[in-house]
Amino acid sequence: MTTAGLEGIIAGRTGIATVGKKGAGLTYRGYRIEDLAEHATFEEVAYLLIYNRLPTPGQLTAYKKRLQGLQGLPEALRTVLEQIPASAHPMDVLRTGCSMLGTLEPDGQGGRTEASIADRLIASFGSMLLYWYRFKNRGERIDTVSGEDTVAGHFLRMLTGAEPDPLKKRALDVSLILYAEHEFNASTFTARVVTSTLADIYAAITAAIGALRGPLHGGANEAAMELVSQFETPATAEKGIMQMLEGRRLIMGFGHRVYKNGDPRSDIIKSWAKKLSEAAGDTTLFDVSERIEQVIMREKKLFPNLDFFAATAYHMCGIPTSMFTPVFVISRTSGWAAHIIEQHNDNRLIRPLGEYTGPDPRPFVPLAERS
Ligand code: ACO
């Protein structure tokens, strides 16, 4: 018996997260997402995922300092980034940057561990992306040691070169918390499969970035932005969405394999999208998005997943659309790393079976006899 897309199949044991579990909802190591998004910062959540406990105040201060000290990029990596064309997708920049860093700072050498490499990647993915972006778009070779002591602040300062706005910084920080971990989703499962072969963490994360890029997974936040930005008013959005539904088109940012009654992350990011829009005095995109949400619920009984309102929130933070999924990478690296470490600590090669649907055995036809 096979199940298309492995739906409903338990593919392994994990102590990291629950997704849509009865009586628990979404939790990271037992902590509810609602509490983490309200009271914690992304650095606390990354620490929780990678080091398996919430940091004490002293540990958090030391961790933030450590991440700050890991923002710089080796010269050889900067040279590679400068070779990547301006037309490249930023996800491919991160995929390449991760792979290159793995050749310069290899796993298992120089005292490096999976946890320390995860910290390095979380601290430097924003640097890689924005070094490349600013070099290609403005001809600048920026110093990627920003002086910011949060991942969100580092990203926003690298993007604009200016002091980050506190509201945007916290909105981005909360979104990083929401994106950090989600059990056996496609990219995390990819990372676990690669790890199960005993390949290193760079290989696992490079592969995971590839899996996240697609529009059915992380790429949906970018696709959702392309959708909502087509419409100038809620009324034109309603008309356009009705036409898309008649054409049986997928509406990006809606639906989920596991959640059937709503994604708990969506309400949280929606409230931030609203706050940012009101603060900017421009709620057009938010109003269009909210109308699309109502129409899809009315017509299809489908709810938005995290990616849908993340699009509005990120746009209002001034983040270019093609960087939405790379921001997801920066955050999800913490969850991927937790799974890589967990897989490694209790490893067995992941090697399922396929249900064969091809031809019965048949005689080989020599080349000269084939027409
Ligand atoms: N728009 C329109 N119809 C949809 C959507 C959607 N976004 N999502 C599901 N449906 C419909 C399907 O067409 C199907 O209808 P049918 O039974 O009439 O054929 C039904 O709902 C069930 O959907 P499935 O495709 O079986 O759901 P599946 O679990 O395979 O897919 C997925 C889940 C990939 C997330 C899907 O809902 C989808 O493509 N959504 C859009 C992409 C997206 O937003 N991805 C982000 C996921 S969350 C994340 O990565 C953070």
PDB file of C-alpha atoms in Angstrom, residues 99-203:
ATOM      1  CA  SER A  99      27.818  24.794   0.025  1.00  0.00           C
ATOM      2  CA  MET A 100      30.855  27.073  -0.382  1.00  0.00           C
ATOM      3  CA  LEU A 101      31.115  27.757   3.353  1.00  0.00           C
ATOM      4  CA  GLY A 102      31.180  23.981   3.846  1.00  0.00           C
ATOM      5  CA  THR A 103      34.408  23.799   1.833  1.00  0.00           C
ATOM      6  CA  LEU A 104      36.011  26.648   3.787  1.00  0.00           C
ATOM      7  CA  GLU A 105      34.917  25.754   7.316  1.00  0.00           C
ATOM      8  CA  PRO A 106      34.349  21.984   7.102  1.00  0.00           C
ATOM      9  CA  ASP A 107      32.251  20.031   9.563  1.00  0.00           C
ATOM     10  CA  GLY A 108      34.309  18.066  12.068  1.00  0.00           C
ATOM     11  CA  GLN A 109      37.452  20.214  11.679  1.00  0.00           C
ATOM     12  CA  GLY A 110      38.682  23.079  13.867  1.00  0.00           C
ATOM     13  CA  GLY A 111      36.433  21.940  16.742  1.00  0.00           C
ATOM     14  CA  ARG A 112      33.302  22.526  14.669  1.00  0.00           C
ATOM     15  CA  THR A 113      30.134  20.683  15.629  1.00  0.00           C
ATOM     16  CA  GLU A 114      26.714  20.549  14.001  1.00  0.00           C
ATOM     17  CA  ALA A 115      25.461  23.039  16.605  1.00  0.00           C
ATOM     18  CA  SER A 116      28.312  25.501  16.055  1.00  0.00           C
ATOM     19  CA  ILE A 117      27.873  25.289  12.275  1.00  0.00           C
ATOM     20  CA  ALA A 118      24.145  25.915  12.676  1.00  0.00           C
ATOM     21  CA  ASP A 119      24.954  29.091  14.639  1.00  0.00           C
ATOM     22  CA  ARG A 120      27.414  30.141  11.963  1.00  0.00           C
ATOM     23  CA  LEU A 121      24.832  29.677   9.209  1.00  0.00           C
ATOM     24  CA  ILE A 122      22.053  31.469  11.129  1.00  0.00           C
ATOM     25  CA  ALA A 123      24.399  34.403  11.749  1.00  0.00           C
ATOM     26  CA  SER A 124      25.811  34.573   8.231  1.00  0.00           C
ATOM     27  CA  PHE A 125      23.010  33.629   5.810  1.00  0.00           C
ATOM     28  CA  GLY A 126      21.725  37.232   5.961  1.00  0.00           C
ATOM     29  CA  SER A 127      25.291  38.444   5.394  1.00  0.00           C
ATOM     30  CA  MET A 128      25.704  36.218   2.325  1.00  0.00           C
ATOM     31  CA  LEU A 129      22.422  37.238   0.798  1.00  0.00           C
ATOM     32  CA  LEU A 130      22.849  40.973   1.359  1.00  0.00           C
ATOM     33  CA  TYR A 131      26.539  41.056   0.449  1.00  0.00           C
ATOM     34  CA  TRP A 132      25.568  39.583  -2.924  1.00  0.00           C
ATOM     35  CA  TYR A 133      22.491  41.829  -3.249  1.00  0.00           C
ATOM     36  CA  ARG A 134      24.232  45.105  -2.445  1.00  0.00           C
ATOM     37  CA  PHE A 135      27.241  44.201  -4.636  1.00  0.00           C
ATOM     38  CA  LYS A 136      25.057  43.315  -7.625  1.00  0.00           C
ATOM     39  CA  ASN A 137      22.521  46.098  -7.224  1.00  0.00           C
ATOM     40  CA  ARG A 138      24.612  48.999  -5.984  1.00  0.00           C
ATOM     41  CA  GLY A 139      28.187  47.944  -6.692  1.00  0.00           C
ATOM     42  CA  GLU A 140      28.983  48.129  -2.944  1.00  0.00           C
ATOM     43  CA  ARG A 141      31.242  45.703  -1.070  1.00  0.00           C
ATOM     44  CA  ILE A 142      29.583  46.002   2.339  1.00  0.00           C
ATOM     45  CA  ASP A 143      31.068  45.100   5.691  1.00  0.00           C
ATOM     46  CA  THR A 144      28.780  42.314   6.859  1.00  0.00           C
ATOM     47  CA  VAL A 145      29.654  42.761  10.528  1.00  0.00           C
ATOM     48  CA  SER A 146      26.665  44.971  11.218  1.00  0.00           C
ATOM     49  CA  GLY A 147      27.029  45.510  14.955  1.00  0.00           C
ATOM     50  CA  GLU A 148      23.403  44.402  15.420  1.00  0.00           C
ATOM     51  CA  ASP A 149      22.918  41.790  18.117  1.00  0.00           C
ATOM     52  CA  THR A 150      19.759  40.200  16.719  1.00  0.00           C
ATOM     53  CA  VAL A 151      19.269  38.203  13.544  1.00  0.00           C
ATOM     54  CA  ALA A 152      16.322  40.410  12.536  1.00  0.00           C
ATOM     55  CA  GLY A 153      18.224  43.629  13.210  1.00  0.00           C
ATOM     56  CA  HIS A 154      21.251  42.333  11.308  1.00  0.00           C
ATOM     57  CA  PHE A 155      19.120  41.512   8.281  1.00  0.00           C
ATOM     58  CA  LEU A 156      17.327  44.874   8.195  1.00  0.00           C
ATOM     59  CA  ARG A 157      20.493  46.887   8.702  1.00  0.00           C
ATOM     60  CA  MET A 158      22.317  44.959   5.974  1.00  0.00           C
ATOM     61  CA  LEU A 159      19.351  45.471   3.647  1.00  0.00           C
ATOM     62  CA  THR A 160      19.108  49.239   3.992  1.00  0.00           C
ATOM     63  CA  GLY A 161      22.384  50.314   5.594  1.00  0.00           C
ATOM     64  CA  ALA A 162      20.315  52.260   8.144  1.00  0.00           C
ATOM     65  CA  GLU A 163      19.148  51.855  11.752  1.00  0.00           C
ATOM     66  CA  PRO A 164      16.285  49.317  11.722  1.00  0.00           C
ATOM     67  CA  ASP A 165      12.826  50.534  12.656  1.00  0.00           C
ATOM     68  CA  PRO A 166      11.881  48.897  16.021  1.00  0.00           C
ATOM     69  CA  LEU A 167       8.390  47.813  14.874  1.00  0.00           C
ATOM     70  CA  LYS A 168       9.734  46.205  11.690  1.00  0.00           C
ATOM     71  CA  LYS A 169      12.540  44.588  13.648  1.00  0.00           C
ATOM     72  CA  ARG A 170      10.139  42.972  16.117  1.00  0.00           C
ATOM     73  CA  ALA A 171       7.748  41.942  13.320  1.00  0.00           C
ATOM     74  CA  LEU A 172      10.599  40.208  11.506  1.00  0.00           C
ATOM     75  CA  ASP A 173      11.789  38.683  14.782  1.00  0.00           C
ATOM     76  CA  VAL A 174       8.325  37.206  15.449  1.00  0.00           C
ATOM     77  CA  SER A 175       8.130  35.852  11.904  1.00  0.00           C
ATOM     78  CA  LEU A 176      11.491  34.119  12.439  1.00  0.00           C
ATOM     79  CA  ILE A 177      10.038  32.466  15.550  1.00  0.00           C
ATOM     80  CA  LEU A 178       6.999  31.294  13.575  1.00  0.00           C
ATOM     81  CA  TYR A 179       9.101  29.918  10.722  1.00  0.00           C
ATOM     82  CA  ALA A 180      11.737  28.221  12.903  1.00  0.00           C
ATOM     83  CA  GLU A 181      10.423  24.661  13.127  1.00  0.00           C
ATOM     84  CA  HIS A 182       7.604  22.495  11.818  1.00  0.00           C
ATOM     85  CA  GLU A 183       8.316  18.789  12.366  1.00  0.00           C
ATOM     86  CA  PHE A 184       8.644  16.513   9.288  1.00  0.00           C
ATOM     87  CA  ASN A 185       7.857  19.048   6.548  1.00  0.00           C
ATOM     88  CA  ALA A 186       9.434  18.497   3.122  1.00  0.00           C
ATOM     89  CA  SER A 187      12.681  20.420   3.665  1.00  0.00           C
ATOM     90  CA  THR A 188      13.261  19.059   7.176  1.00  0.00           C
ATOM     91  CA  PHE A 189      12.614  15.527   5.992  1.00  0.00           C
ATOM     92  CA  THR A 190      15.100  16.175   3.176  1.00  0.00           C
ATOM     93  CA  ALA A 191      17.693  17.260   5.750  1.00  0.00           C
ATOM     94  CA  ARG A 192      17.039  14.116   7.799  1.00  0.00           C
ATOM     95  CA  VAL A 193      17.373  11.830   4.762  1.00  0.00           C
ATOM     96  CA  VAL A 194      20.711  13.410   3.831  1.00  0.00           C
ATOM     97  CA  THR A 195      21.920  13.211   7.450  1.00  0.00           C
ATOM     98  CA  SER A 196      20.910   9.557   7.648  1.00  0.00           C
ATOM     99  CA  THR A 197      23.565   8.743   5.039  1.00  0.00           C
ATOM    100  CA  LEU A 198      26.119  10.310   7.433  1.00  0.00           C
ATOM    101  CA  ALA A 199      26.732  13.195   5.028  1.00  0.00           C
ATOM    102  CA  ASP A 200      27.608  16.435   6.831  1.00  0.00           C
ATOM    103  CA  ILE A 201      25.368  19.296   7.993  1.00  0.00           C
ATOM    104  CA  TYR A 202      26.288  21.516   5.043  1.00  0.00           C
ATOM    105  CA  ALA A 203      25.067  18.819   2.632  1.00  0.00           C
TER     106      ALA A 203
END
